C-alpha positions as a LaTeX table, in Angstrom:
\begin{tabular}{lrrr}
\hline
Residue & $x$ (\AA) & $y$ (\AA) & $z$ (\AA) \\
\hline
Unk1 & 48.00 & 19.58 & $-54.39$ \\
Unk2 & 47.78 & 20.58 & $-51.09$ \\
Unk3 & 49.94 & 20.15 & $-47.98$ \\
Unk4 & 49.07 & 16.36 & $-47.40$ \\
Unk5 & 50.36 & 16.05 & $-44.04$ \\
Unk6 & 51.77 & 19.43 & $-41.96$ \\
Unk7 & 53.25 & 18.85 & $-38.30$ \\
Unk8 & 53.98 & 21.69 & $-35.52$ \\
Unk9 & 56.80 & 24.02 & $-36.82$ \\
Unk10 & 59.53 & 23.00 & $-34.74$ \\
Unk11 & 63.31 & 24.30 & $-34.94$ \\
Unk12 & 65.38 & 21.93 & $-36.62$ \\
Unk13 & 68.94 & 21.42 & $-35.55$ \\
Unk14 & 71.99 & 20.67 & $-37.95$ \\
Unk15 & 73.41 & 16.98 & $-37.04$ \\
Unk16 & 76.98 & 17.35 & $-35.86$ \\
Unk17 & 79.61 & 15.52 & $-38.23$ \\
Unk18 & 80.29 & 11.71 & $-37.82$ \\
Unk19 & 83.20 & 12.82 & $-35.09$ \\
Unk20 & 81.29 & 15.11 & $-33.81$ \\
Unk21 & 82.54 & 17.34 & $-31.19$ \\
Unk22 & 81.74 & 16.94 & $-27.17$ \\
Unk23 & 78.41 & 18.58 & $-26.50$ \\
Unk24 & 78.70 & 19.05 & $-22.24$ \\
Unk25 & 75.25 & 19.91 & $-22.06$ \\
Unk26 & 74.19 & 16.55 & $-23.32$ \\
Unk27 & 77.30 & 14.73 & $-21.11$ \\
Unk28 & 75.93 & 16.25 & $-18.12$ \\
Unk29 & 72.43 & 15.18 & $-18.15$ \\
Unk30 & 73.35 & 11.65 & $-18.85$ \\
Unk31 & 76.45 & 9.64 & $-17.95$ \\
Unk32 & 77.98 & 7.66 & $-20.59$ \\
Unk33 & 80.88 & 6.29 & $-18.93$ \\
Unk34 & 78.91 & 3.10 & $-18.00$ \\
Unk35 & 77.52 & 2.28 & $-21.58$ \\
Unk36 & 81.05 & 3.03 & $-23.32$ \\
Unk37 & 82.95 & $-0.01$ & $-20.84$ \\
Unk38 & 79.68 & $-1.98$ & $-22.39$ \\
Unk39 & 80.96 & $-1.09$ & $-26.04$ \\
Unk40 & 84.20 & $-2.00$ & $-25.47$ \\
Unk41 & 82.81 & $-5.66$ & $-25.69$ \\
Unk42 & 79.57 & $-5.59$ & $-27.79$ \\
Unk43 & 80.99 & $-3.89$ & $-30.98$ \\
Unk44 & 79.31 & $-6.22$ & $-33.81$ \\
Unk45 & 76.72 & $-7.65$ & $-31.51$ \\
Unk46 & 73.24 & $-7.38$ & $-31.31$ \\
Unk47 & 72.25 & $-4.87$ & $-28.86$ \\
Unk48 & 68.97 & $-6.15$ & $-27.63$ \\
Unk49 & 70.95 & $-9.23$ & $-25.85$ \\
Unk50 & 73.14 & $-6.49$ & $-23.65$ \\
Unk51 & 71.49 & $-4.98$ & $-20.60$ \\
Unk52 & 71.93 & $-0.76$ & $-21.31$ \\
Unk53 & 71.77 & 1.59 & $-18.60$ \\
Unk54 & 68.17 & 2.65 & $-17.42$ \\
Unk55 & 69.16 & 6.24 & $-18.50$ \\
Unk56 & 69.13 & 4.96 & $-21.69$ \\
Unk57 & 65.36 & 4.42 & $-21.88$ \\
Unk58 & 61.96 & 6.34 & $-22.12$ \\
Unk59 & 59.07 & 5.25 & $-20.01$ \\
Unk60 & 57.29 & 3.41 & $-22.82$ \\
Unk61 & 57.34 & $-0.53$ & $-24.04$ \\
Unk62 & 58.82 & $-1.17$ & $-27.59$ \\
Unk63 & 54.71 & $-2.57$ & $-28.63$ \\
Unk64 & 53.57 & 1.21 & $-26.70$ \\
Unk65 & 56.03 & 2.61 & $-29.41$ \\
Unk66 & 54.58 & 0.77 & $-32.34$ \\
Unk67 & 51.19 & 2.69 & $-31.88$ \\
Unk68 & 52.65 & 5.41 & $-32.58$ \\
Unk69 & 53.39 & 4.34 & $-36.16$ \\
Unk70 & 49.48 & 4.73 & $-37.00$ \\
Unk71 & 48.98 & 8.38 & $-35.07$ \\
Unk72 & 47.86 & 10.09 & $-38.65$ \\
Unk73 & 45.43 & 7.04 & $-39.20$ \\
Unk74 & 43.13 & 9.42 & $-40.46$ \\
Unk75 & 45.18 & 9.31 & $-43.90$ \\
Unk76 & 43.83 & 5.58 & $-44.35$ \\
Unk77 & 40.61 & 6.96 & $-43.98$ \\
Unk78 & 40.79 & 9.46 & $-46.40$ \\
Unk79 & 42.25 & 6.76 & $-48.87$ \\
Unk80 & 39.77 & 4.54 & $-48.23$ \\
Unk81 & 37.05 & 7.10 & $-48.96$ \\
Unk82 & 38.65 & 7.97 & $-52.25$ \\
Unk83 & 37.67 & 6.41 & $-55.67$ \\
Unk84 & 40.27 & 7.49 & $-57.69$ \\
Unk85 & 43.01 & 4.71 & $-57.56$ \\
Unk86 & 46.03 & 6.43 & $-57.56$ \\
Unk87 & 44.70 & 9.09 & $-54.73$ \\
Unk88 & 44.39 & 5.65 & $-52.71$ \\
Unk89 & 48.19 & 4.97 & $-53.13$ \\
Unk90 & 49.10 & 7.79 & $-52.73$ \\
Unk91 & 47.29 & 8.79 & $-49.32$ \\
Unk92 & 48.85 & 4.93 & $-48.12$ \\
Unk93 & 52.19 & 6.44 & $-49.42$ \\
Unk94 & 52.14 & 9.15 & $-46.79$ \\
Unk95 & 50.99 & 7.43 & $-44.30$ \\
Unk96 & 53.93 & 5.05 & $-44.62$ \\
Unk97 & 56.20 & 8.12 & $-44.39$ \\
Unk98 & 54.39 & 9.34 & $-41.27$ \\
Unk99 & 55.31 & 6.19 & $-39.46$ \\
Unk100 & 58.51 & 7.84 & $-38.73$ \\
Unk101 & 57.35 & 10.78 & $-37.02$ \\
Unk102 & 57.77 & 9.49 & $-33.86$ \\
Unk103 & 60.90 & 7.47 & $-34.39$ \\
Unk104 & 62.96 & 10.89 & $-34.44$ \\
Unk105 & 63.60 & 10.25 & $-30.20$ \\
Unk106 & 66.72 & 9.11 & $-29.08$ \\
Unk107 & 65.50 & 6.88 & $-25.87$ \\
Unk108 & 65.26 & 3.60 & $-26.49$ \\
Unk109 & 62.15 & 1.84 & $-25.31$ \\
Unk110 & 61.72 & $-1.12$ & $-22.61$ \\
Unk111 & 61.66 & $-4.12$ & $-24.39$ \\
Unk112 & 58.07 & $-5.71$ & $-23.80$ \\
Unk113 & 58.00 & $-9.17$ & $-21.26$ \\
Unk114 & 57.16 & $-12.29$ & $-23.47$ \\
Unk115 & 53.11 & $-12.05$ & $-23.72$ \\
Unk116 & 52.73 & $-8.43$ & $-22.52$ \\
Unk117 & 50.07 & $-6.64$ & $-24.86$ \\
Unk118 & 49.25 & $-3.38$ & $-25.27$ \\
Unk119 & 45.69 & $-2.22$ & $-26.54$ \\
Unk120 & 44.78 & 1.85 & $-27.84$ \\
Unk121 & 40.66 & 1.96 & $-28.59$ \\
Unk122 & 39.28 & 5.82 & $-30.18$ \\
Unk123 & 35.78 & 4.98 & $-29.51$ \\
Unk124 & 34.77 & 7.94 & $-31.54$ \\
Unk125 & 36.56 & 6.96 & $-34.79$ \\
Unk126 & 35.61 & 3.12 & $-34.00$ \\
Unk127 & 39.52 & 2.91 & $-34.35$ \\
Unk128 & 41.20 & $-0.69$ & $-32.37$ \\
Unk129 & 44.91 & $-1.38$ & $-31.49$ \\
Unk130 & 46.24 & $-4.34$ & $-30.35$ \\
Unk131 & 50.02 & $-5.22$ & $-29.84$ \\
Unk132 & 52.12 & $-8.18$ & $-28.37$ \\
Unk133 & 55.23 & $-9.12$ & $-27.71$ \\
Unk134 & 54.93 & $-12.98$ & $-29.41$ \\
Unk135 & 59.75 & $-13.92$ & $-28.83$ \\
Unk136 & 61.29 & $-12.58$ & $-26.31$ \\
Unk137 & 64.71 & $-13.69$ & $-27.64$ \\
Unk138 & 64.83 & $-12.49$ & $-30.58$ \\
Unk139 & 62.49 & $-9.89$ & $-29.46$ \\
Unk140 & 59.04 & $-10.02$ & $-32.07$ \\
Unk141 & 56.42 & $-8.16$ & $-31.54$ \\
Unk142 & 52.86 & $-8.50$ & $-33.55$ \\
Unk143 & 49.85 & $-5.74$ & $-34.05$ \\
Unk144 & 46.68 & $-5.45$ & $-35.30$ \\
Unk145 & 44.59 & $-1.96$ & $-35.76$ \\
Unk146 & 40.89 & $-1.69$ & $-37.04$ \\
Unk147 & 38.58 & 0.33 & $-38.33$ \\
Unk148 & 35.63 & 1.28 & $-40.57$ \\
Unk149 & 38.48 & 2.52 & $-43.12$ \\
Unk150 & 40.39 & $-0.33$ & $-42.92$ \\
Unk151 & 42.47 & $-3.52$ & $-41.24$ \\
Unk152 & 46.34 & $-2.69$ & $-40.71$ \\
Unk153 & 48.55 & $-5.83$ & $-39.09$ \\
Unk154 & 52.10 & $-6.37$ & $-38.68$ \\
Unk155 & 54.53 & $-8.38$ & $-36.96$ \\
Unk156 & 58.15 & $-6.78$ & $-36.28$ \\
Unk157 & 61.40 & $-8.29$ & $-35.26$ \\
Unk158 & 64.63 & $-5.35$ & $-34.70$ \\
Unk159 & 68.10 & $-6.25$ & $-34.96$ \\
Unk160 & 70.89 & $-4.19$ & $-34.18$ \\
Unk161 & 74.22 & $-3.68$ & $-34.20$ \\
Unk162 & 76.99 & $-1.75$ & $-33.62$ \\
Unk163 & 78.33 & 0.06 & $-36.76$ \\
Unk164 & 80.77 & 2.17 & $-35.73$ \\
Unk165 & 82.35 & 3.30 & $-32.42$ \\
Unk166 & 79.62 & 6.01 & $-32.03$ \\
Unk167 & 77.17 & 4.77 & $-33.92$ \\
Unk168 & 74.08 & 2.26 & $-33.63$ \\
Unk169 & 72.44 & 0.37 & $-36.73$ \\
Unk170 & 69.08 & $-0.55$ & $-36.14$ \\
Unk171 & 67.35 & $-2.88$ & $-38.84$ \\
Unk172 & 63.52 & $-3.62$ & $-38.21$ \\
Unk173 & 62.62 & $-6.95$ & $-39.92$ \\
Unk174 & 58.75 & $-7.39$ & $-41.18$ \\
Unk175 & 55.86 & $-6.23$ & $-43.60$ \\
Unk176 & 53.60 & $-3.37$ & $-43.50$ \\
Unk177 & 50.19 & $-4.68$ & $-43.98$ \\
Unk178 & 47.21 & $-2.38$ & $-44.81$ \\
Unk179 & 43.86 & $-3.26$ & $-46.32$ \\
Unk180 & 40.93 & $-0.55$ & $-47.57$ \\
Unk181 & 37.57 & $-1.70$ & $-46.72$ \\
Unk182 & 35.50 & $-0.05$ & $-49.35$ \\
Unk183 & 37.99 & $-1.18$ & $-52.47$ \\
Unk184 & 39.48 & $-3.73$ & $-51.13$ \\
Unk185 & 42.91 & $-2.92$ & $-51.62$ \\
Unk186 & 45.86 & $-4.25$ & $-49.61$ \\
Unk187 & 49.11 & $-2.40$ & $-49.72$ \\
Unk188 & 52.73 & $-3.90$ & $-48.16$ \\
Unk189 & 55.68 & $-2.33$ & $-47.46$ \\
Unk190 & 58.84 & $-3.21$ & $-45.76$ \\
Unk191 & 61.11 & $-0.51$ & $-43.18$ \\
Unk192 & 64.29 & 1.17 & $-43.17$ \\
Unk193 & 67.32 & 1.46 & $-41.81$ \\
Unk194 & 67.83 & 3.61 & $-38.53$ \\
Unk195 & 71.31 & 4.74 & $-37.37$ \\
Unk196 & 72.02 & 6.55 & $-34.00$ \\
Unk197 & 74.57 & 8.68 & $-34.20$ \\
Unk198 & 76.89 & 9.82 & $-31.15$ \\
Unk199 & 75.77 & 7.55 & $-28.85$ \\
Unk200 & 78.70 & 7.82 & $-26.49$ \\
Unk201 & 80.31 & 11.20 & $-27.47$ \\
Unk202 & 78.19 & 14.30 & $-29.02$ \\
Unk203 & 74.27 & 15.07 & $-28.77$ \\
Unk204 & 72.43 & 11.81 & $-30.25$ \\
Unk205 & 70.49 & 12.43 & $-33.49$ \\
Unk206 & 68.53 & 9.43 & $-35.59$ \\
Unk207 & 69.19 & 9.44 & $-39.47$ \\
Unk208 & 66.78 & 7.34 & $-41.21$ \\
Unk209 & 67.41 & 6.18 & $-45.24$ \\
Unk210 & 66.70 & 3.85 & $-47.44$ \\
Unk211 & 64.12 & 3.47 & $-49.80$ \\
Unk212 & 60.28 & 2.02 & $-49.25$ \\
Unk213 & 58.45 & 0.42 & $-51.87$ \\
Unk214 & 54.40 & 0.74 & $-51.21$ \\
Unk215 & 53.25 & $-2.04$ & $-53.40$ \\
Unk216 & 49.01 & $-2.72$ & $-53.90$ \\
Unk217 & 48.79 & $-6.67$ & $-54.45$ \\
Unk218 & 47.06 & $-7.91$ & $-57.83$ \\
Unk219 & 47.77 & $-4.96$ & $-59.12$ \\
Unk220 & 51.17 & $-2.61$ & $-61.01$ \\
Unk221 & 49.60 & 0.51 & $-58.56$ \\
Unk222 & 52.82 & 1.32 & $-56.25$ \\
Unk223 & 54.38 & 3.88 & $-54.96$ \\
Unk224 & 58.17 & 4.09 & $-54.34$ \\
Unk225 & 59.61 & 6.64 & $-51.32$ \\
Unk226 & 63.53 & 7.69 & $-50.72$ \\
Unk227 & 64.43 & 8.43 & $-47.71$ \\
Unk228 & 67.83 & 10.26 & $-48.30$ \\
Unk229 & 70.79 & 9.19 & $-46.38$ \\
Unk230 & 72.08 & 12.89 & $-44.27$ \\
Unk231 & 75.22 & 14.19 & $-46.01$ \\
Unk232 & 78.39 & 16.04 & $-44.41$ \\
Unk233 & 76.85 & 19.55 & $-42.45$ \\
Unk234 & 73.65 & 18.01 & $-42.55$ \\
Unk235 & 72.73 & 17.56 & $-46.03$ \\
Unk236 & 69.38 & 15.55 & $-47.07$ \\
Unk237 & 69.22 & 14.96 & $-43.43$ \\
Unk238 & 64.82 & 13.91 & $-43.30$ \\
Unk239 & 64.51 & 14.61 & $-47.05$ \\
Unk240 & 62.20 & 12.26 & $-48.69$ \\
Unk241 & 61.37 & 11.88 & $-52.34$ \\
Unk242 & 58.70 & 9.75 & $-54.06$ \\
Unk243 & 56.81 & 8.70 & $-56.63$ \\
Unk244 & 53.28 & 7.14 & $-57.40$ \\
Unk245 & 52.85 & 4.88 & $-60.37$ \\
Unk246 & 49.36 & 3.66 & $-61.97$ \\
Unk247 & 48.28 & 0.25 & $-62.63$ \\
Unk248 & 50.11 & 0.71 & $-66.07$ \\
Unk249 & 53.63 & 1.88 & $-64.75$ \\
Unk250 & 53.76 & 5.52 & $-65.45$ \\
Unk251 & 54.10 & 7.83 & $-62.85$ \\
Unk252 & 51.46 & 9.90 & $-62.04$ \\
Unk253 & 52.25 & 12.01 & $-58.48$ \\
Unk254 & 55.43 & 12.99 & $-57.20$ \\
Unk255 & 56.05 & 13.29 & $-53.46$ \\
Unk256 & 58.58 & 15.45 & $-51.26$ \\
Unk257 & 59.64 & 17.23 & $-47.99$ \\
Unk258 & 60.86 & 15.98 & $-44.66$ \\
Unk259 & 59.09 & 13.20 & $-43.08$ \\
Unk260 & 59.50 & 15.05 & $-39.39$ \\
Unk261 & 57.61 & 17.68 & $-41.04$ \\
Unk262 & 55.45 & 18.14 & $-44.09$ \\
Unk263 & 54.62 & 15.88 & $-47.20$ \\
Unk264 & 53.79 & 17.46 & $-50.48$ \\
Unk265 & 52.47 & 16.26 & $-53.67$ \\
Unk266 & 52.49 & 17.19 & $-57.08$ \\
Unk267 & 50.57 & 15.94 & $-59.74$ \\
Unk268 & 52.26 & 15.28 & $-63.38$ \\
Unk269 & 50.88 & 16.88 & $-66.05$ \\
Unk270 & 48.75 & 14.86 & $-68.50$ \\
Unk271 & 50.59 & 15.30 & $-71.59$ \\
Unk272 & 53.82 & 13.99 & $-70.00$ \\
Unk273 & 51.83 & 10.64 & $-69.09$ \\
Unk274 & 50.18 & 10.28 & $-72.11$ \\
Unk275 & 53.55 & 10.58 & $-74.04$ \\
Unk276 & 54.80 & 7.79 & $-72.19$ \\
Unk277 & 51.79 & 5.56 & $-72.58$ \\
Unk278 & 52.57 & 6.05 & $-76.11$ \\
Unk279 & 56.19 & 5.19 & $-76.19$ \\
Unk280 & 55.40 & 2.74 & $-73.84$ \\
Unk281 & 52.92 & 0.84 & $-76.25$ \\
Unk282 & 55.42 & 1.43 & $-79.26$ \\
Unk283 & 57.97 & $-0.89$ & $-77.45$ \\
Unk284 & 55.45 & $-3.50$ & $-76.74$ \\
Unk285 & 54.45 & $-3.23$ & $-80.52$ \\
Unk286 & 57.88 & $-3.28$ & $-81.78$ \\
Unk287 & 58.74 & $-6.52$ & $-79.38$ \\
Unk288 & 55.86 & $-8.27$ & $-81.26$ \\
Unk289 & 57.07 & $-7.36$ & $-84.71$ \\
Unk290 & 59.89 & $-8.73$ & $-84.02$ \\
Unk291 & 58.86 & $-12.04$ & $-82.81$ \\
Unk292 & 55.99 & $-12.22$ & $-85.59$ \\
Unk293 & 59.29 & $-11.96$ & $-87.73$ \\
Unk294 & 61.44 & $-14.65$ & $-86.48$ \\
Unk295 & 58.11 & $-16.83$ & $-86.54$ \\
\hline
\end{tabular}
């Protein structure tokens, strides 16, 4: 199949190691002195309660940022204008992976005042985006995107901690909704985990991992995605892997590349899948035998 989703070439550089050493370029366009006194006191705690350094931030609100999760929304409408089933999941699969696209920054975003909303209309596509900051402390923020394709809504809570003396762990907290209006299917997924690396000493780079499980409601369709944790000398670092399973369980698609760059999938060959739809119904025949025998 062909390239599914297939972002600007850009040069990709090799993560430093965990200790990684100085870089001066990056320690003279931002001074760090100010946020390391700050660690010295906030290792363990969450960092959305500790005022950081404006330097630290983008000129964006965290809800701004959340738009930016549904920038290849033309995915859902490609899904949504598919009949096959497991085209559906798997066009919803990539478009879960693209939500990361934009996550690869290093700035960290204003955090939103308590009732501040943000709103994104394409009045060509009949596309609608609607955010809002719902807590301030914790910090929750809710959306809601339309379109003839489909309804997407979630609401999003972050915590985050320190994990290591150079490192950040961010955990976002909160379902991925998205429902197809010509089928009718709804999908959910949950996030991943986000570490910033170097945040005091080195240049910053983001490793995401973990693994998402795309999951269509009243029904076995899903789709599960691996997001590899990097290794030493940069190793797996934006590798994904996944796989698309039909409403019976065997996998059908596979799914690979970097999510910062291009998807591809692969269709299985038929023989494999009907080979295990066969051993598949074996075992279910052999579990009743057995039972029809203790009966």
């Amino acid at each position: 199949m062909s390239d599914l989703v297939d972002a600007e070439e850009k040069e990709i550089e090799t993560p430093p190691e965990e200790n990684g050493e100085v870089d001066p370029d990056a320690l003279q366009k931002e001074d760090r002195s100010s946020l390391l006194k700050l660690l010295g006191k906030a290792v363990g705690l969450d960092i959305t309660t500790i005022a950081l350094p404006v330097t630290y931030n983008e000129p964006v609100s965290f809800i701004q940022r959340m738009a930016e999760y549904l920038q290849y929304w033309e995915l859902v409408e490609k899904a949504n204008n598919s009949e096959d089933h497991e085209i559906r999941t798997l066009y919803v699969a990539v478009l879960a992976i693209t939500c990361f696209t934009s996550s690869d920054r290093t700035s960290k975003p204003f955090n939103p005042l308590l009732g501040e909303t943000f709103e994104f209309v394409d009045s060509k596509k009949g596309f609608y985006f609607l955010a809002e900051q719902i807590c301030h402390h914790p910090p929750i923020a809710a959306t809601h995107a339309t379109s003839p394709a489909g309804t997407f809504w979630q609401t999003q809570a972050v915590k985050t901690k320190f994990s290591a003396p150079n490192s950040l762990e961010v955990r976002p907290y909160g379902p991925y909704r998205l429902k197809l209006k010509n089928s009718g299917d709804q999908f959910v997924w949950e996030n991943l985990i986000t570490v910033v690396h170097n945040l005091i000493l080195g240049k910053m780079w983001i490793d995401h991992y973990g693994e998402l499980n795309i999951q269509c409601e009243g029904s076995n369709r899903k789709a599960t995605v691996t997001f590899k944790q990097c290794g030493w000398w940069g190793r797996g670092w934006r590798d994904v892997e996944g796989t698309i399973y039909d409403s019976e369980g065997i996998a059908c698609y596979t799914l690979s590349g970097k999510w910062n760059e291009s998807i591809y999938a692969v269709r299985l060959p038929d023989d494999s899948q009907s080979l295990k739809k066969k051993q598949k119904k074996a075992k279910l025949l052999a579990k009743k035998a057995k039972k029809e025998k203790k009966k």
